[in-house]
Coordinates of C-alpha atoms in Angstrom, one line a residue:
M1 CA -15.4 -3.2 -25.6
E2 CA -15.9 -2.2 -21.9
R3 CA -16.4 1.3 -20.6
L4 CA -14.3 2.4 -17.6
S5 CA -16.2 3.0 -14.4
G6 CA -16.4 6.5 -13.2
L7 CA -13.8 5.8 -10.5
D8 CA -11.4 4.2 -12.9
A9 CA -11.7 7.1 -15.3
T10 CA -11.2 9.6 -12.4
F11 CA -7.6 8.3 -12.1
L12 CA -7.1 9.2 -15.7
Y13 CA -8.5 12.6 -15.3
L14 CA -6.4 13.3 -12.2
E15 CA -3.2 12.6 -14.1
T16 CA -1.1 15.5 -15.3
P17 CA 2.5 15.8 -16.5
T18 CA 3.7 16.1 -12.9
H19 CA 1.1 13.9 -11.3
H20 CA 1.5 10.3 -12.4
M21 CA -1.3 7.8 -11.5
H22 CA 0.4 4.4 -11.8
V23 CA 0.9 2.0 -9.0
A24 CA 4.2 0.1 -8.8
M25 CA 6.0 -2.7 -7.0
T26 CA 9.7 -3.6 -6.7
M27 CA 10.5 -7.2 -6.2
V28 CA 13.8 -8.8 -5.3
L29 CA 14.2 -12.3 -6.8
D30 CA 16.5 -15.2 -6.3
P31 CA 17.1 -16.7 -9.8
S32 CA 18.9 -19.7 -8.5
T33 CA 15.6 -21.6 -8.4
M34 CA 14.8 -20.9 -12.1
P35 CA 14.6 -24.0 -14.2
G36 CA 17.5 -23.9 -16.5
G37 CA 19.0 -20.8 -14.8
Y38 CA 18.4 -17.1 -15.3
S39 CA 18.0 -15.4 -18.6
F40 CA 16.1 -12.3 -19.6
G41 CA 14.5 -14.2 -22.5
A42 CA 13.2 -16.8 -20.1
I43 CA 11.4 -14.2 -18.0
K44 CA 10.0 -12.5 -21.1
A45 CA 8.7 -15.9 -22.4
F46 CA 7.2 -16.7 -19.1
I47 CA 5.3 -13.4 -18.9
A48 CA 4.1 -13.7 -22.5
S49 CA 2.7 -17.2 -21.7
R50 CA 0.5 -15.7 -18.9
T51 CA -0.8 -12.5 -20.5
D52 CA -4.0 -14.2 -21.7
R53 CA -5.0 -14.6 -18.1
I54 CA -4.6 -10.9 -17.2
P55 CA -7.0 -8.6 -19.0
P56 CA -5.3 -5.3 -18.1
F57 CA -2.1 -6.5 -19.8
R58 CA -3.7 -6.8 -23.2
R59 CA -6.2 -4.0 -23.3
R60 CA -5.7 -0.4 -24.3
L61 CA -7.8 2.8 -24.0
V62 CA -9.9 4.3 -26.7
S63 CA -11.2 7.8 -25.9
V64 CA -14.7 9.0 -26.9
P65 CA -14.7 11.9 -29.4
L66 CA -15.1 15.3 -27.6
N67 CA -14.8 13.4 -24.3
L68 CA -18.5 12.9 -24.2
H69 CA -18.1 10.0 -21.8
H70 CA -15.5 7.9 -20.1
P71 CA -13.0 6.0 -22.3
V72 CA -13.5 2.3 -23.2
W73 CA -11.2 -0.7 -23.1
V74 CA -10.5 -2.7 -26.2
E75 CA -8.3 -5.6 -26.9
D76 CA -5.2 -4.2 -28.4
P77 CA -4.9 -5.5 -32.0
E78 CA -1.2 -4.4 -32.1
F79 CA -0.1 -5.8 -28.8
D80 CA 3.7 -6.1 -28.6
I81 CA 5.3 -7.8 -25.6
D82 CA 8.7 -6.4 -26.4
Y83 CA 7.5 -2.9 -25.6
H84 CA 6.3 -3.8 -22.1
I85 CA 9.2 -5.9 -20.8
R86 CA 12.6 -4.2 -20.6
R87 CA 15.8 -4.7 -18.8
I88 CA 18.3 -2.4 -17.2
G89 CA 21.5 -2.8 -15.1
A90 CA 21.8 -1.5 -11.5
P91 CA 24.8 0.6 -10.6
A92 CA 27.4 -0.8 -8.3
P93 CA 27.4 -2.2 -5.7
G94 CA 23.8 -3.3 -6.5
G95 CA 22.3 -3.0 -3.0
R96 CA 18.8 -2.0 -2.0
R97 CA 19.5 1.7 -2.4
E98 CA 20.8 1.2 -6.0
L99 CA 17.6 -0.8 -6.7
G100 CA 15.6 2.0 -5.3
E101 CA 17.3 4.5 -7.6
M102 CA 16.3 2.4 -10.6
A103 CA 12.7 2.1 -9.3
A104 CA 12.5 5.9 -8.8
Q105 CA 13.6 6.6 -12.4
I106 CA 11.1 4.1 -13.7
A107 CA 8.3 5.6 -11.5
S108 CA 9.1 9.1 -12.8
I109 CA 8.1 8.2 -16.4
P110 CA 4.3 8.2 -17.2
L111 CA 2.8 5.3 -19.1
D112 CA 2.0 5.6 -22.8
R113 CA -1.8 5.7 -23.2
S114 CA -1.7 4.5 -26.8
R115 CA -0.7 1.0 -25.5
P116 CA -1.8 -1.3 -22.7
L117 CA -1.0 0.6 -19.5
W118 CA 1.7 -1.5 -17.9
E119 CA 5.5 -2.1 -18.0
M120 CA 8.0 -4.4 -16.3
W121 CA 11.6 -3.7 -15.9
V122 CA 14.1 -6.4 -15.1
V123 CA 17.0 -5.0 -13.1
E124 CA 20.2 -7.0 -13.4
G125 CA 23.5 -6.7 -11.4
L126 CA 22.2 -6.8 -7.9
K127 CA 24.2 -8.2 -5.0
Q128 CA 24.3 -12.0 -4.3
D129 CA 23.4 -12.6 -8.0
R130 CA 19.8 -11.4 -7.3
I131 CA 17.6 -9.6 -9.8
G132 CA 15.0 -7.0 -9.4
V133 CA 11.7 -6.6 -11.2
V134 CA 10.0 -3.2 -11.1
S135 CA 6.4 -3.3 -12.4
K136 CA 4.0 -0.5 -12.9
V137 CA 0.3 -0.5 -13.9
H138 CA -2.0 2.5 -14.2
H139 CA -4.4 3.0 -11.4
C140 CA -7.3 3.2 -13.8
A141 CA -6.8 -0.6 -14.4
I142 CA -6.3 -1.9 -10.9
D143 CA -6.4 -1.1 -7.3
G144 CA -4.4 -2.7 -4.5
A145 CA -6.7 -5.7 -4.0
S146 CA -7.4 -6.4 -7.6
G147 CA -3.7 -6.0 -8.4
A148 CA -2.8 -8.6 -5.9
E149 CA -5.5 -10.9 -7.4
L150 CA -4.3 -10.4 -10.9
M151 CA -0.6 -10.8 -10.0
V152 CA -1.5 -14.3 -8.8
H153 CA -1.4 -15.4 -12.4
L154 CA 2.3 -14.4 -12.6
F155 CA 3.3 -16.3 -9.5
D156 CA 3.6 -20.0 -8.7
L157 CA 3.9 -22.1 -5.6
D158 CA 6.5 -24.4 -7.3
P159 CA 9.4 -23.1 -9.5
A160 CA 8.8 -26.1 -11.8
D161 CA 5.4 -24.7 -12.8
A162 CA 7.1 -21.8 -14.6
V163 CA 8.4 -23.9 -17.4
V164 CA 7.1 -22.7 -20.8
D165 CA 6.2 -25.6 -23.0
G166 CA 5.3 -23.8 -26.2
P167 CA 4.7 -20.5 -28.0
P168 CA 2.6 -17.9 -26.2
P169 CA -1.1 -18.3 -26.5
D170 CA -3.1 -16.4 -29.1
L171 CA -4.6 -13.2 -27.6
P172 CA -8.1 -12.2 -28.4
S173 CA -8.4 -9.5 -31.0
E174 CA -11.0 -6.8 -31.2
R175 CA -11.9 -4.2 -33.8
V176 CA -11.5 -0.7 -32.6
P177 CA -14.9 1.0 -32.7
T178 CA -15.5 3.9 -35.0
D179 CA -16.1 7.5 -33.7
V180 CA -19.8 7.2 -34.6
E181 CA -20.1 4.0 -32.6
L182 CA -18.4 5.5 -29.7
I183 CA -20.6 8.6 -29.7
G184 CA -23.8 6.5 -30.0
H185 CA -22.8 4.3 -27.2
A186 CA -21.8 7.2 -25.0
V187 CA -25.1 9.0 -25.5
T188 CA -27.1 5.8 -24.6
S189 CA -24.9 5.2 -21.5
K190 CA -25.2 8.8 -20.2
A191 CA -29.0 8.6 -20.5
R192 CA -29.1 5.5 -18.4
R193 CA -26.7 7.0 -15.9
T194 CA -28.9 10.2 -15.5
M195 CA -31.8 8.1 -14.2
G196 CA -29.8 7.1 -11.1
L197 CA -29.0 10.7 -10.1
A198 CA -32.2 11.4 -8.0
P199 CA -31.8 8.2 -5.8
L200 CA -28.1 9.0 -5.3
L201 CA -28.9 12.5 -4.1
S202 CA -31.5 11.2 -1.6
Q203 CA -29.0 8.5 -0.4
T204 CA -26.3 11.1 0.0
V205 CA -28.5 13.4 2.1
R206 CA -29.3 10.5 4.4
S207 CA -25.7 9.5 4.7
V208 CA -24.5 13.0 5.5
S209 CA -27.3 13.3 8.1
R210 CA -26.1 10.1 9.8
V211 CA -22.5 11.4 9.9
V212 CA -23.6 14.8 11.4
Q213 CA -25.7 13.1 14.0
G214 CA -22.8 10.9 14.9
R215 CA -20.4 13.8 15.3
R216 CA -22.9 15.6 17.6
G217 CA -23.2 12.6 19.9
P218 CA -21.2 13.1 23.1
D219 CA -19.9 9.5 23.3
G220 CA -19.3 8.8 19.6
H221 CA -16.0 8.3 18.0
V222 CA -15.1 10.5 15.0
G223 CA -12.5 10.3 12.3
A224 CA -10.2 12.9 11.0
V225 CA -11.5 15.8 8.9
P226 CA -10.2 16.6 5.4
L227 CA -8.6 20.1 5.0
S228 CA -7.6 20.1 8.7
A229 CA -4.1 18.8 8.2
P230 CA -1.0 20.9 9.2
R231 CA 1.5 21.8 6.5
V232 CA 4.7 19.7 6.5
P233 CA 7.6 19.7 4.0
W234 CA 6.1 17.2 1.6
N235 CA 2.7 19.1 1.3
G236 CA 2.9 21.2 -1.8
P237 CA 2.8 21.2 -5.6
T238 CA 4.4 18.1 -7.0
S239 CA 7.0 17.8 -9.7
G240 CA 7.4 14.9 -12.2
R241 CA 10.4 13.5 -10.3
R242 CA 9.9 10.5 -7.9
D243 CA 12.1 8.8 -5.4
V244 CA 11.5 5.6 -3.4
G245 CA 12.8 4.1 -0.2
F246 CA 12.3 0.6 1.3
A247 CA 12.0 -0.8 4.8
R248 CA 11.2 -4.1 6.3
V249 CA 10.0 -5.2 9.7
P250 CA 9.0 -8.6 11.1
L251 CA 5.3 -9.4 10.9
A252 CA 5.5 -11.4 14.1
T253 CA 6.6 -8.3 16.0
V254 CA 3.8 -6.3 14.6
K255 CA 1.3 -9.0 15.6
E256 CA 2.7 -9.1 19.1
L257 CA 2.4 -5.4 19.4
K258 CA -1.2 -5.8 18.5
V259 CA -1.7 -8.1 21.5
D260 CA 0.5 -6.1 23.8
L261 CA -1.2 -2.7 23.0
G262 CA -4.7 -4.0 22.6
C263 CA -5.2 -2.7 19.1
T264 CA -5.5 -4.0 15.6
V265 CA -2.6 -4.9 13.2
N266 CA -3.5 -1.9 11.1
D267 CA -3.5 0.4 14.1
A268 CA 0.0 -1.0 14.9
V269 CA 1.1 -0.2 11.3
L270 CA -0.3 3.3 11.6
A271 CA 1.5 3.8 14.9
L272 CA 4.7 2.6 13.2
C273 CA 4.2 5.1 10.4
A274 CA 3.5 7.8 13.0
G275 CA 6.7 7.1 14.9
T276 CA 8.7 7.1 11.7
L277 CA 7.4 10.4 10.4
R278 CA 7.6 12.0 13.9
R279 CA 11.3 11.2 14.0
Y280 CA 11.9 12.4 10.4
L281 CA 10.1 15.7 11.1
Q282 CA 12.0 16.2 14.4
D283 CA 15.3 15.7 12.6
H284 CA 14.3 18.4 10.1
D285 CA 12.9 20.8 12.8
A286 CA 9.5 20.6 11.1
L287 CA 7.3 18.7 13.6
P288 CA 3.9 20.5 13.8
D289 CA 2.0 20.9 17.0
E290 CA -1.1 19.4 15.3
P291 CA -1.4 15.7 14.4
L292 CA -0.7 14.5 10.9
V293 CA -3.8 13.3 8.9
A294 CA -3.6 10.2 6.8
V295 CA -6.0 9.0 4.2
C296 CA -6.3 5.2 4.0
P297 CA -7.8 3.5 1.0
V298 CA -10.2 0.7 1.9
S299 CA -11.2 -2.1 -0.4
V300 CA -14.9 -2.6 -0.9
R301 CA -14.4 -5.4 -3.4
A302 CA -17.0 -8.1 -3.4
E303 CA -16.6 -11.6 -4.5
G304 CA -16.8 -11.9 -8.3
D305 CA -15.8 -8.3 -9.0
G306 CA -13.5 -8.0 -12.0
P307 CA -10.4 -5.8 -12.6
G308 CA -10.7 -2.1 -11.8
N309 CA -11.1 -0.1 -8.7
R310 CA -13.4 -1.0 -5.9
V311 CA -12.1 1.3 -3.2
S312 CA -13.3 3.9 -0.7
A313 CA -11.2 5.9 1.8
L314 CA -11.2 7.0 5.4
F315 CA -9.3 9.8 7.2
T316 CA -7.5 9.2 10.4
T317 CA -5.0 10.9 12.6
L318 CA -1.5 9.7 13.3
A319 CA -1.3 11.6 16.6
T320 CA 2.3 12.7 15.8
H321 CA 1.9 15.6 18.3
L322 CA 2.0 13.2 21.3
D323 CA 5.3 12.2 22.8
D324 CA 4.2 9.0 24.5
P325 CA 3.9 6.1 22.0
I326 CA 1.1 4.5 24.2
E327 CA -1.0 7.7 24.1
R328 CA -0.3 7.8 20.3
V329 CA -1.6 4.3 19.8
A330 CA -4.7 5.1 21.9
A331 CA -5.4 8.2 19.8
I332 CA -4.9 6.3 16.5
R333 CA -7.2 3.5 17.7
A334 CA -10.0 5.9 18.7
T335 CA -9.8 7.9 15.5
T336 CA -9.7 4.8 13.2
K337 CA -12.7 3.4 15.0
G338 CA -14.6 6.7 14.4
A339 CA -13.4 6.8 10.8
K340 CA -14.8 3.3 10.2
E341 CA -18.1 4.2 11.8
E342 CA -18.4 7.3 9.6
H343 CA -17.3 5.3 6.6
N344 CA -20.1 2.8 7.3
A345 CA -22.6 5.6 7.8
V346 CA -21.7 7.1 4.4
G347 CA -21.8 3.8 2.6
A348 CA -19.0 1.8 1.0
T349 CA -20.0 2.6 -2.6
M350 CA -20.7 6.3 -2.2
L351 CA -17.4 7.4 -3.8
Q352 CA -17.8 5.0 -6.7
D353 CA -21.4 6.1 -7.3
W354 CA -20.6 9.8 -7.4
A355 CA -17.5 9.2 -9.6
E356 CA -19.9 8.0 -12.3
F357 CA -21.0 11.6 -12.8
A358 CA -17.5 13.0 -13.2
G359 CA -17.4 15.1 -16.4
P360 CA -14.2 14.2 -18.4
N361 CA -13.6 17.7 -19.7
V362 CA -14.4 19.6 -16.5
F363 CA -12.5 17.2 -14.3
N364 CA -9.4 17.0 -16.4
L365 CA -9.3 20.8 -16.9
A366 CA -9.7 21.4 -13.2
S367 CA -6.9 18.9 -12.4
R368 CA -4.5 20.6 -14.8
L369 CA -5.4 24.1 -13.6
Y370 CA -5.0 23.1 -9.9
S371 CA -1.5 21.7 -10.8
S372 CA -0.3 24.4 -13.1
M373 CA -1.4 27.3 -10.8
N374 CA 0.2 25.6 -7.7
L375 CA -3.1 25.9 -5.8
A376 CA -2.0 23.3 -3.3
N377 CA -0.2 26.1 -1.5
A378 CA -3.4 28.2 -1.4
H379 CA -5.2 26.2 1.3
R380 CA -4.6 23.8 4.2
P381 CA -3.6 20.3 3.0
V382 CA -6.4 17.9 2.4
H383 CA -4.3 15.3 4.1
N384 CA -0.6 14.8 4.9
M385 CA 0.0 11.4 3.4
I386 CA -1.5 8.2 2.0
V387 CA -1.1 4.9 4.0
S388 CA -2.3 1.8 2.2
N389 CA -2.1 -1.8 3.5
V390 CA -2.2 -4.5 0.8
P391 CA -2.4 -8.2 1.9
G392 CA 0.1 -10.7 0.8
P393 CA 0.6 -14.5 1.2
P394 CA 2.2 -16.2 4.2
F395 CA 4.1 -18.6 2.0
P396 CA 6.9 -18.2 -0.6
L397 CA 6.0 -17.4 -4.2
Y398 CA 8.0 -17.9 -7.5
F399 CA 8.1 -15.5 -10.4
A400 CA 9.2 -17.2 -13.6
G401 CA 10.7 -19.9 -11.3
A402 CA 12.7 -17.3 -9.3
E403 CA 11.9 -17.1 -5.6
A404 CA 10.5 -13.8 -4.5
V405 CA 12.7 -12.6 -1.6
A406 CA 11.0 -9.3 -1.0
A407 CA 8.2 -7.2 -2.5
Y408 CA 8.0 -3.4 -1.9
P409 CA 4.8 -1.7 -3.0
M410 CA 4.9 1.9 -4.3
G411 CA 1.6 3.8 -4.5
P412 CA 1.2 7.1 -6.3
V413 CA 1.6 10.5 -4.6
M414 CA -1.2 13.0 -5.0
E415 CA -1.1 16.7 -6.0
G416 CA -0.4 18.6 -2.8
C417 CA 0.7 15.5 -1.0
G418 CA 4.2 14.2 -2.0
L419 CA 4.2 11.1 0.3
N420 CA 2.7 7.6 -0.1
V421 CA 3.5 4.8 2.2
T422 CA 2.3 1.4 1.1
V423 CA 2.6 -1.7 3.2
F424 CA 2.6 -5.3 2.0
S425 CA 2.8 -8.4 4.2
Y426 CA 4.7 -11.3 2.7
M427 CA 5.8 -14.4 4.4
G428 CA 7.1 -13.4 7.9
S429 CA 7.7 -9.8 7.0
V430 CA 6.0 -6.5 6.4
D431 CA 7.6 -4.7 3.4
I432 CA 7.2 -1.0 3.3
G433 CA 7.5 1.2 0.2
F434 CA 7.9 5.0 0.5
M435 CA 7.0 6.8 -2.7
V436 CA 7.8 10.5 -2.6
D437 CA 8.1 13.6 -4.8
K438 CA 11.9 14.1 -4.9
E439 CA 11.6 17.9 -4.9
L440 CA 9.6 17.8 -1.7
V441 CA 11.4 14.9 0.0
P442 CA 15.0 14.9 -1.2
D443 CA 16.2 12.4 1.4
V444 CA 13.6 9.5 1.3
W445 CA 16.1 7.0 2.8
A446 CA 16.4 9.1 6.0
M447 CA 12.6 8.5 6.3
A448 CA 13.0 4.8 5.5
D449 CA 15.8 4.5 8.0
A450 CA 13.6 5.9 10.8
V451 CA 11.4 2.8 10.6
E452 CA 13.7 0.7 12.7
P453 CA 14.0 3.1 15.7
A454 CA 10.3 3.7 15.5
L455 CA 9.6 0.0 15.8
A456 CA 12.1 -0.2 18.8
E457 CA 10.2 2.6 20.5
L458 CA 6.9 0.8 20.1
V459 CA 8.4 -2.5 21.4
A460 CA 9.8 -0.7 24.5
A461 CA 6.6 1.1 25.1
A462 CA 4.6 -2.1 24.8
G463 CA 6.8 -3.7 27.4
R464 CA 6.2 -0.8 29.7
F465 CA 2.5 -0.9 29.0
A466 CA 2.4 -4.6 29.9
D467 CA 4.2 -3.8 33.2
L468 CA 1.4 -1.4 34.1
A469 CA -1.5 -3.4 32.9
P470 CA -3.1 -6.1 35.1
R471 CA -2.0 -9.6 34.2
S472 CA -3.7 -12.9 34.6
E473 CA -2.1 -16.0 36.1
A474 CA -2.2 -17.8 32.7
P475 CA 0.5 -16.1 30.6
A476 CA 0.2 -15.6 26.8
P477 CA 2.3 -18.0 24.6
E478 CA 5.8 -16.9 23.7
V479 CA 6.2 -15.9 20.0
A480 CA 9.6 -16.0 18.2
T481 CA 9.9 -12.6 16.5
G482 CA 13.3 -12.9 14.9
T483 CA 14.0 -9.2 15.5
T484 CA 16.8 -7.4 17.2
A485 CA 14.7 -4.3 17.9
G486 CA 14.0 -5.4 21.5
P487 CA 11.9 -7.8 23.6
T488 CA 8.2 -7.9 23.2
R489 CA 5.6 -9.0 25.8
S490 CA 2.1 -10.3 25.5
A491 CA -0.8 -8.9 27.6
P492 CA -4.5 -9.5 27.4
K493 CA -6.1 -7.6 24.5
G494 CA -8.1 -4.5 25.2
R495 CA -6.2 -3.2 28.2
T496 CA -6.2 0.5 28.8
R497 CA -3.2 2.4 30.0
K498 CA -3.1 3.5 33.7
A499 CA -2.2 7.0 34.7
A500 CA 0.5 5.8 37.1
A501 CA 4.1 6.5 36.2
P502 CA 5.9 3.7 34.3
K503 CA 8.1 1.3 36.4
T504 CA 11.5 0.3 35.2
S505 CA 11.3 -3.3 36.4
A506 CA 12.0 -6.3 34.1
R507 CA 9.8 -9.4 34.0
K508 CA 10.6 -13.0 33.5
R509 CA 8.2 -15.0 31.3
P510 CA 6.7 -17.9 33.2
A511 CA 7.2 -21.4 31.7
S512 CA 3.6 -22.0 31.0
K513 CA 2.6 -21.7 27.3
S514 CA -1.2 -21.4 27.8
A515 CA -3.1 -18.5 26.3
A516 CA -3.8 -15.5 28.4
S517 CA -7.3 -15.4 29.8
K518 CA -9.2 -12.3 31.1
P519 CA -8.7 -11.9 34.8
S520 CA -11.8 -11.5 37.1
A521 CA -9.9 -8.8 39.0
P522 CA -6.8 -6.8 38.2
S523 CA -3.6 -8.0 39.9
A524 CA -0.4 -6.1 40.6
P525 CA 2.4 -6.4 38.0
K526 CA 5.0 -9.0 38.8
A527 CA 8.7 -8.4 38.7
T528 CA 10.3 -10.4 35.9
T529 CA 13.4 -10.4 33.8
Q530 CA 13.7 -9.6 30.1
R531 CA 12.5 -12.3 27.8
K532 CA 14.7 -13.6 25.1
T533 CA 13.3 -14.3 21.6
T534 CA 13.7 -17.8 20.2
Q535 CA 14.8 -18.6 16.7
K536 CA 14.3 -22.2 15.7
A537 CA 14.9 -23.1 12.1
A538 CA 11.9 -25.4 12.0
A539 CA 9.4 -23.1 13.6
P540 CA 6.9 -21.5 11.2
E541 CA 7.6 -17.9 12.4
A542 CA 11.4 -18.2 12.9
S543 CA 13.6 -15.7 11.2
A544 CA 10.7 -13.6 10.5
G545 CA 12.9 -10.8 9.2
N546 CA 15.7 -8.6 10.4
A547 CA 15.1 -5.0 11.2
C548 CA 18.8 -4.1 11.5
E549 CA 20.5 -5.0 8.2
P550 CA 23.8 -3.5 7.2
E551 CA 24.0 -0.7 4.6
G552 CA 24.0 -2.0 1.0
D553 CA 22.9 -5.5 1.8
E554 CA 19.3 -4.7 2.8
G555 CA 16.8 -6.6 0.7
Q556 CA 19.5 -9.0 -0.5
S557 CA 20.4 -11.3 2.4
R558 CA 18.6 -14.5 3.4
D559 CA 18.0 -12.8 6.8
E560 CA 15.6 -10.5 5.0
E561 CA 13.7 -13.2 3.3
G562 CA 11.9 -14.2 6.4
G563 CA 10.2 -17.5 7.3
P564 CA 6.6 -18.5 6.3
E565 CA 4.0 -17.0 8.5
Q566 CA 1.5 -19.8 9.3
E567 CA -1.1 -18.0 11.3
A568 CA -4.6 -18.4 10.0
G569 CA -5.9 -15.4 8.1
A570 CA -2.5 -13.8 7.7
G571 CA -2.3 -11.6 4.7
R572 CA -6.0 -11.1 4.4
R573 CA -6.1 -7.5 5.6
C574 CA -7.0 -4.6 3.5
G575 CA -7.2 -1.1 4.9
P576 CA -7.3 0.0 8.5

């Protein structure tokens, strides 16, 4: 028996009939690599053979009588694998949008709390003989980082490792505690918890004081402020209906934008989201004069931490009110820097520490009242959207022996905020999942389709920025991006944009491949011609993904699979 932490339990208390708190992922698999060929039975047998390695897959919740304390996990004595693994057929023609339709239906159904809080749906009938797997796990059991760690047990580096040699292993069994035991344990636990309240109050006062002093400083950077977001179409009371959309961009292009614009990869991702949402809102005549505010979950997981949530959050602007993409990136970079400084001033574990004192009855009642009374319309939005960045591996993975072609994450929407954008880097691509409330965003694919032109806008702006920025005599190495969105250029990191008007000259990449060094004095930009991207089959970053796939084939073609990204440290980011 293990008690949920306060933060884990909070995700239970926040859940209402219209506000589902499970995280999900949609994978596209190529079953041609499966030993013995594809069968639903083989996939089910494979998952059953690995459940002993994944604690959240075999544990269920037991509530304390009268909700005196947070629920506890117990090993489910009646675990039934057939309940958790199901299959469904995709409607014709079986493209990415049809897969998204299936994922949306699955995401709209809450999990049964009387069983372990996870499900996997195998979606058959996709194009090119592919299959899809839509998985969902309750947020009280995992966060993004722990979910990625746990899912490692379901993936292999070699398809031959998926062969199941015998019956599934015996799962540990545990007696469900009696009500008297639960009450006694709850009273003891609450008494110990109360002893930590005074130190936490003192720590909170000091943290708030540090943040206030930082905001009063004339030269300090500051993050965005909750409850200062403008209202946009997806800010409002949520329904129980969900919809999802998918997009994919080359990781190499995002990394080159980082160099060209002198920002971090996460800033580049936020800028891509900003450009996407700006285009969507302009098309709907709903672009506000104020910048959108995003909340970004940040992993504070330490080595050795088990399953469960170890997350904090920071608020940042998306600068969607700015026309110029370069100015937008600069504003995002400044705000995320300030948000990180304030996050460090508050302390990484402050959210988790205060969550321990969440009262089950009060918290759950407040959440239901807030939802049922549509109070999200009674004040300014806390934030406009959630943007989460989950790291993935730079090499191919195999699920039950089937090669994973794409993996689109789908985080939960919050009451009052019907949009979640989750980003997952896998091999040479960045897979983007849009989870929305269908009543608030009835055309999620219009939003997903805006990713490609938003990327092209950033690429073009990065080229213009490189034309304006001083350049050293030693050029940066050329990188094969594998994208048709437009040429990219490398410039020394950390450059700031000049006030001069942009020049429409093209530049030719010098033949030298040495890395760019910081010049001792700025030099005038050189006239060059447009650089062509190279695509060599043997290069590690070649065919990093295609941002311009035809309708219906997206997520299904080999062009979308991407090549392995070999850069050191790739896939180890979490949060801006």
